[in-house]
Amino acid sequence: MRRPIVGMSMKIYRNLEIEEAEYCNRIVDLFGDEEGLDLFYCPSLGVLHVAAGILKGSRIELGAQNIAAISEGALTGEYSIQSLIDKNGKYVELGHAERRMTLNESDYLINRKLLLTLENGLIPLLCIGEYVKSSAELRSRHMEEQLAKALLGVGLEQIQNVIIAYEPVWAIGQAVSAEPDYVHESHTIIRSLLCKHYGSDIASQVRIIYGGSVSSENARDLISNVDVDGLFVGRFGHVPEQLFSIISSVREIKLES
Ligand code: PGA
């Protein structure tokens, strides 16, 4: 049984200590004691320490939107996984389209960061997805390549610690998400790709979540498929009550229906 999970990334929308504290206090009040689902939050890195202090002791785990590919040394301006561990962080977001496109982050680099995350016992959230809306066959080819490169060297005993975030690039930052049927088909494709490489027993243990304009309006439809294990929220989680509503939808569909 895969445990449902909802994550949220603040990207760099909230960067001041005071506004971050306000947001984190509110989400802890609203769903900090959620027991049925796994929850995580990736704050803007500059205020991660604020989020860490407030989330501590709640059921909302801390994540980083990025780490350096080495844990210490000569790498100017990067964020070390050691700092994340020091703050009790559990999740590392990797391969987001914004980093792949604007910062030219390569599959090779993503793979190195992913292996470092696993070595340190943290959970990588690997973002993959096609750039334009496309046929099932093209999607499958594109994601097979992304998975093969990002997961190079990840063995059978480690893959179930990885979470895959399906994020079709064309659906990020939009008014509405990708259509639920299309999303469900993509998740089934991803699971079958994992099956092909790791076997069905292992593939059935890997969580695959959807991200890209998730909102309280579309959460129910998006999550209503056996291969969708959770949601990854961006802008429409900026209002804590809306994020709470998305989490409640996932709980209802996955645990109560
Ligand atoms: P969005 O961001 O919900 O604002 O589209 C999602 C993401 O980029 O993960």
CSV table of C-alpha atoms and ligand atoms in Angstrom, one decimal:
chain,number,residue,atom,x,y,z
A,1,MET,CA,0.0,0.0,0.0
A,2,ARG,CA,1.6,3.3,-1.1
A,3,ARG,CA,1.0,6.1,1.4
A,4,PRO,CA,-0.6,9.2,-0.2
A,5,ILE,CA,1.5,12.3,-0.2
A,6,VAL,CA,1.1,16.0,-0.8
A,7,GLY,CA,4.0,18.4,-1.2
A,8,MET,CA,4.2,22.1,-1.8
A,9,SER,CA,7.0,24.3,-3.2
A,10,MET,CA,7.1,28.0,-2.4
A,11,LYS,CA,9.7,28.5,-5.2
A,12,ILE,CA,11.0,32.0,-4.3
A,13,TYR,CA,7.6,33.7,-3.8
A,14,ARG,CA,8.0,34.2,0.0
A,15,ASN,CA,11.5,35.3,1.0
A,16,LEU,CA,11.1,37.3,4.1
A,17,GLU,CA,11.3,35.8,7.6
A,18,ILE,CA,8.2,37.5,8.8
A,19,GLU,CA,6.0,36.3,5.9
A,20,GLU,CA,7.4,32.8,6.0
A,21,ALA,CA,6.7,32.6,9.7
A,22,GLU,CA,3.2,33.6,9.2
A,23,TYR,CA,2.7,31.1,6.4
A,24,CYS,CA,4.3,28.2,8.3
A,25,ASN,CA,2.4,28.9,11.5
A,26,ARG,CA,-0.9,28.8,9.6
A,27,ILE,CA,-0.2,25.5,7.8
A,28,VAL,CA,0.9,23.9,11.1
A,29,ASP,CA,-2.4,25.1,12.7
A,30,LEU,CA,-4.4,23.8,9.7
A,31,PHE,CA,-2.9,20.4,9.1
A,32,GLY,CA,0.3,20.0,11.2
A,33,ASP,CA,-1.2,16.9,12.9
A,34,GLU,CA,-2.4,15.1,9.7
A,35,GLU,CA,-1.9,11.4,10.2
A,36,GLY,CA,-3.2,9.7,7.1
A,37,LEU,CA,-1.0,11.3,4.5
A,38,ASP,CA,2.7,12.2,4.2
A,39,LEU,CA,3.1,16.0,3.8
A,40,PHE,CA,6.2,18.1,2.9
A,41,TYR,CA,6.9,21.7,2.3
A,42,CYS,CA,9.9,23.2,0.3
A,43,PRO,CA,10.3,26.8,1.3
A,44,SER,CA,12.4,29.4,-0.4
A,45,LEU,CA,16.0,28.4,0.5
A,46,GLY,CA,16.8,31.7,2.2
A,47,VAL,CA,14.1,31.3,4.8
A,48,LEU,CA,14.4,27.5,5.1
A,49,HIS,CA,15.6,28.0,8.7
A,50,VAL,CA,12.4,29.8,9.6
A,51,ALA,CA,10.3,27.0,8.2
A,52,ALA,CA,12.4,24.4,9.9
A,53,GLY,CA,11.9,25.9,13.3
A,54,ILE,CA,8.1,26.2,12.9
A,55,LEU,CA,7.5,22.8,11.2
A,56,LYS,CA,9.6,20.9,13.8
A,57,GLY,CA,7.4,18.6,15.8
A,58,SER,CA,4.5,18.8,13.3
A,59,ARG,CA,3.8,16.1,10.7
A,60,ILE,CA,4.8,18.5,7.8
A,61,GLU,CA,8.3,17.4,6.7
A,62,LEU,CA,10.8,19.9,5.4
A,63,GLY,CA,12.2,19.7,1.9
A,64,ALA,CA,14.8,21.7,-0.1
A,65,GLN,CA,14.1,22.9,-3.7
A,66,ASN,CA,17.7,22.1,-4.6
A,67,ILE,CA,21.0,20.8,-3.2
A,68,ALA,CA,24.5,20.9,-4.5
A,69,ALA,CA,25.8,17.7,-6.1
A,70,ILE,CA,28.6,17.5,-3.5
A,71,SER,CA,28.0,17.7,0.2
A,72,GLU,CA,30.9,20.0,1.0
A,73,GLY,CA,33.8,21.8,-0.8
A,74,ALA,CA,34.5,24.3,-3.5
A,75,LEU,CA,31.1,25.1,-5.0
A,76,THR,CA,30.4,28.8,-4.7
A,77,GLY,CA,26.8,29.8,-4.1
A,78,GLU,CA,25.3,26.4,-3.7
A,79,TYR,CA,23.3,24.8,-0.9
A,80,SER,CA,24.7,21.8,0.8
A,81,ILE,CA,22.6,18.7,1.8
A,82,GLN,CA,24.5,18.9,5.1
A,83,SER,CA,22.6,22.1,5.9
A,84,LEU,CA,19.3,20.4,5.1
A,85,ILE,CA,20.1,17.4,7.3
A,86,ASP,CA,21.1,19.8,10.1
A,87,LYS,CA,17.7,21.4,9.8
A,88,ASN,CA,16.0,17.9,9.9
A,89,GLY,CA,15.0,18.1,6.3
A,90,LYS,CA,13.7,14.9,4.6
A,91,TYR,CA,13.0,15.7,1.0
A,92,VAL,CA,15.0,17.0,-1.9
A,93,GLU,CA,13.3,18.3,-5.0
A,94,LEU,CA,15.3,17.6,-8.2
A,95,GLY,CA,15.0,18.1,-11.9
A,96,HIS,CA,12.3,20.7,-11.8
A,97,ALA,CA,11.6,22.2,-15.3
A,98,GLU,CA,12.6,25.7,-14.2
A,99,ARG,CA,16.0,24.4,-13.2
A,100,ARG,CA,16.4,22.3,-16.3
A,101,MET,CA,15.5,25.2,-18.6
A,102,THR,CA,16.6,28.4,-16.9
A,103,LEU,CA,19.7,27.1,-15.2
A,104,ASN,CA,20.6,24.4,-17.8
A,105,GLU,CA,20.6,21.7,-15.1
A,106,SER,CA,21.6,18.5,-16.9
A,107,ASP,CA,20.4,14.9,-16.4
A,108,TYR,CA,23.9,14.1,-15.3
A,109,LEU,CA,23.8,16.7,-12.6
A,110,ILE,CA,20.3,15.6,-11.5
A,111,ASN,CA,21.6,12.0,-11.3
A,112,ARG,CA,24.5,13.0,-9.1
A,113,LYS,CA,22.3,15.0,-6.7
A,114,LEU,CA,19.8,12.1,-6.6
A,115,LEU,CA,22.5,9.6,-5.7
A,116,LEU,CA,23.8,12.0,-3.0
A,117,THR,CA,20.3,12.4,-1.6
A,118,LEU,CA,19.8,8.6,-1.3
A,119,GLU,CA,23.3,8.1,0.2
A,120,ASN,CA,22.3,10.5,2.9
A,121,GLY,CA,19.0,8.7,3.6
A,122,LEU,CA,16.8,11.5,2.3
A,123,ILE,CA,14.0,11.2,-0.2
A,124,PRO,CA,14.5,12.6,-3.7
A,125,LEU,CA,11.5,14.0,-5.5
A,126,LEU,CA,12.4,13.6,-9.1
A,127,CYS,CA,10.5,15.8,-11.5
A,128,ILE,CA,10.0,14.6,-15.1
A,129,GLY,CA,7.6,15.4,-17.9
A,130,GLU,CA,7.3,16.4,-21.5
A,131,TYR,CA,7.7,19.9,-22.8
A,132,VAL,CA,4.7,19.9,-25.1
A,133,LYS,CA,1.4,18.1,-24.9
A,134,SER,CA,2.0,14.9,-26.9
A,135,SER,CA,0.9,11.4,-27.7
A,136,ALA,CA,1.3,8.6,-25.2
A,137,GLU,CA,4.1,7.1,-27.3
A,138,LEU,CA,6.1,10.3,-27.4
A,139,ARG,CA,5.5,10.9,-23.7
A,140,SER,CA,6.7,7.4,-22.9
A,141,ARG,CA,9.9,7.8,-25.0
A,142,HIS,CA,10.7,11.2,-23.4
A,143,MET,CA,10.1,10.0,-19.9
A,144,GLU,CA,11.9,6.7,-20.4
A,145,GLU,CA,15.0,8.7,-21.3
A,146,GLN,CA,14.7,11.1,-18.4
A,147,LEU,CA,14.2,8.3,-15.9
A,148,ALA,CA,17.1,6.3,-17.3
A,149,LYS,CA,19.5,9.2,-17.0
A,150,ALA,CA,18.3,10.5,-13.6
A,151,LEU,CA,18.1,7.0,-12.1
A,152,LEU,CA,21.4,5.7,-13.4
A,153,GLY,CA,22.9,3.6,-10.6
A,154,VAL,CA,19.8,3.5,-8.5
A,155,GLY,CA,19.4,-0.2,-7.5
A,156,LEU,CA,16.3,-2.3,-6.7
A,157,GLU,CA,16.8,-1.7,-3.0
A,158,GLN,CA,16.7,2.1,-3.4
A,159,ILE,CA,14.2,2.9,-6.0
A,160,GLN,CA,11.2,2.7,-3.6
A,161,ASN,CA,12.8,5.6,-1.7
A,162,VAL,CA,12.5,7.8,-4.7
A,163,ILE,CA,9.3,9.8,-5.5
A,164,ILE,CA,8.6,10.6,-9.1
A,165,ALA,CA,6.8,13.9,-9.7
A,166,TYR,CA,5.1,13.9,-13.1
A,167,GLU,CA,5.1,17.6,-14.2
A,168,PRO,CA,4.3,18.2,-17.8
A,169,VAL,CA,6.2,21.4,-18.5
A,170,TRP,CA,3.4,23.0,-20.5
A,171,ALA,CA,1.0,22.6,-17.5
A,172,ILE,CA,3.3,24.4,-15.0
A,173,GLY,CA,2.3,28.0,-14.1
A,174,GLN,CA,-1.0,27.9,-16.0
A,175,ALA,CA,-4.5,28.8,-15.0
A,176,VAL,CA,-5.5,25.1,-15.2
A,177,SER,CA,-3.7,21.8,-14.9
A,178,ALA,CA,-3.3,19.1,-17.6
A,179,GLU,CA,-6.6,17.2,-18.1
A,180,PRO,CA,-7.0,14.5,-15.5
A,181,ASP,CA,-7.4,11.7,-18.1
A,182,TYR,CA,-4.1,12.8,-19.7
A,183,VAL,CA,-2.4,12.9,-16.3
A,184,HIS,CA,-3.8,9.4,-15.4
A,185,GLU,CA,-2.5,8.0,-18.6
A,186,SER,CA,1.0,9.5,-18.0
A,187,HIS,CA,1.1,8.0,-14.5
A,188,THR,CA,0.3,4.6,-15.9
A,189,ILE,CA,3.0,5.1,-18.5
A,190,ILE,CA,5.5,6.0,-15.8
A,191,ARG,CA,4.5,3.0,-13.7
A,192,SER,CA,4.9,0.7,-16.6
A,193,LEU,CA,8.4,2.2,-17.4
A,194,LEU,CA,9.4,1.5,-13.8
A,195,CYS,CA,8.0,-2.0,-14.2
A,196,LYS,CA,10.1,-2.6,-17.2
A,197,HIS,CA,13.3,-1.6,-15.4
A,198,TYR,CA,12.7,-2.7,-11.9
A,199,GLY,CA,10.0,-5.4,-12.1
A,200,SER,CA,6.3,-5.1,-11.1
A,201,ASP,CA,6.8,-5.8,-7.4
A,202,ILE,CA,9.2,-3.0,-6.9
A,203,ALA,CA,7.4,-0.6,-9.4
A,204,SER,CA,4.2,-1.0,-7.4
A,205,GLN,CA,5.9,0.4,-4.4
A,206,VAL,CA,7.1,3.7,-6.0
A,207,ARG,CA,5.0,6.8,-5.4
A,208,ILE,CA,4.2,8.9,-8.4
A,209,ILE,CA,2.7,12.3,-7.8
A,210,TYR,CA,1.4,15.0,-10.2
A,211,GLY,CA,2.4,18.7,-10.3
A,212,GLY,CA,1.5,21.6,-12.6
A,213,SER,CA,-1.3,24.1,-11.7
A,214,VAL,CA,-2.8,21.8,-9.0
A,215,SER,CA,-5.6,23.7,-7.2
A,216,SER,CA,-8.5,23.0,-4.8
A,217,GLU,CA,-10.7,22.9,-7.9
A,218,ASN,CA,-8.9,20.1,-9.8
A,219,ALA,CA,-7.3,18.1,-7.0
A,220,ARG,CA,-10.1,15.6,-6.7
A,221,ASP,CA,-10.2,14.7,-10.4
A,222,LEU,CA,-6.4,14.6,-10.6
A,223,ILE,CA,-6.0,12.2,-7.7
A,224,SER,CA,-8.8,9.9,-8.7
A,225,ASN,CA,-6.7,7.2,-10.3
A,226,VAL,CA,-4.8,4.3,-8.8
A,227,ASP,CA,-1.5,5.4,-10.2
A,228,VAL,CA,-1.6,8.9,-8.8
A,229,ASP,CA,-0.3,8.8,-5.3
A,230,GLY,CA,-0.4,12.4,-4.5
A,231,LEU,CA,0.0,16.0,-5.6
A,232,PHE,CA,2.7,18.6,-5.8
A,233,VAL,CA,1.4,22.0,-5.3
A,234,GLY,CA,2.7,25.4,-6.4
A,235,ARG,CA,0.9,28.8,-6.6
A,236,PHE,CA,-2.5,27.5,-5.6
A,237,GLY,CA,-1.1,26.5,-2.3
A,238,HIS,CA,0.0,30.0,-1.4
A,239,VAL,CA,-3.2,30.5,0.5
A,240,PRO,CA,-2.9,28.0,3.4
A,241,GLU,CA,-6.7,27.3,3.4
A,242,GLN,CA,-6.5,26.3,-0.3
A,243,LEU,CA,-3.6,24.0,0.4
A,244,PHE,CA,-5.6,22.5,3.2
A,245,SER,CA,-8.5,22.0,0.8
A,246,ILE,CA,-6.2,20.1,-1.6
A,247,ILE,CA,-4.9,17.9,1.2
A,248,SER,CA,-8.5,17.2,2.3
A,249,SER,CA,-9.4,16.1,-1.2
A,250,VAL,CA,-6.5,13.7,-1.4
A,251,ARG,CA,-7.4,12.3,2.1
A,252,GLU,CA,-11.0,11.8,1.1
A,253,ILE,CA,-10.3,10.2,-2.2
A,254,LYS,CA,-7.4,8.0,-1.1
A,255,LEU,CA,-8.4,7.1,2.4
A,256,GLU,CA,-12.1,7.6,2.9
A,257,SER,CA,-13.8,6.5,-0.3
B,1,PGA,P1,2.4,25.6,-10.2
B,1,PGA,O1,3.8,25.0,-9.9
B,1,PGA,O2,1.4,24.8,-9.4
B,1,PGA,O3,2.4,27.0,-9.8
B,1,PGA,O4,2.1,25.4,-11.7
B,1,PGA,C1,4.0,23.6,-9.8
B,1,PGA,C2,5.4,23.2,-9.9
B,1,PGA,O5,6.1,23.9,-10.7
B,1,PGA,O6,5.8,22.3,-9.3
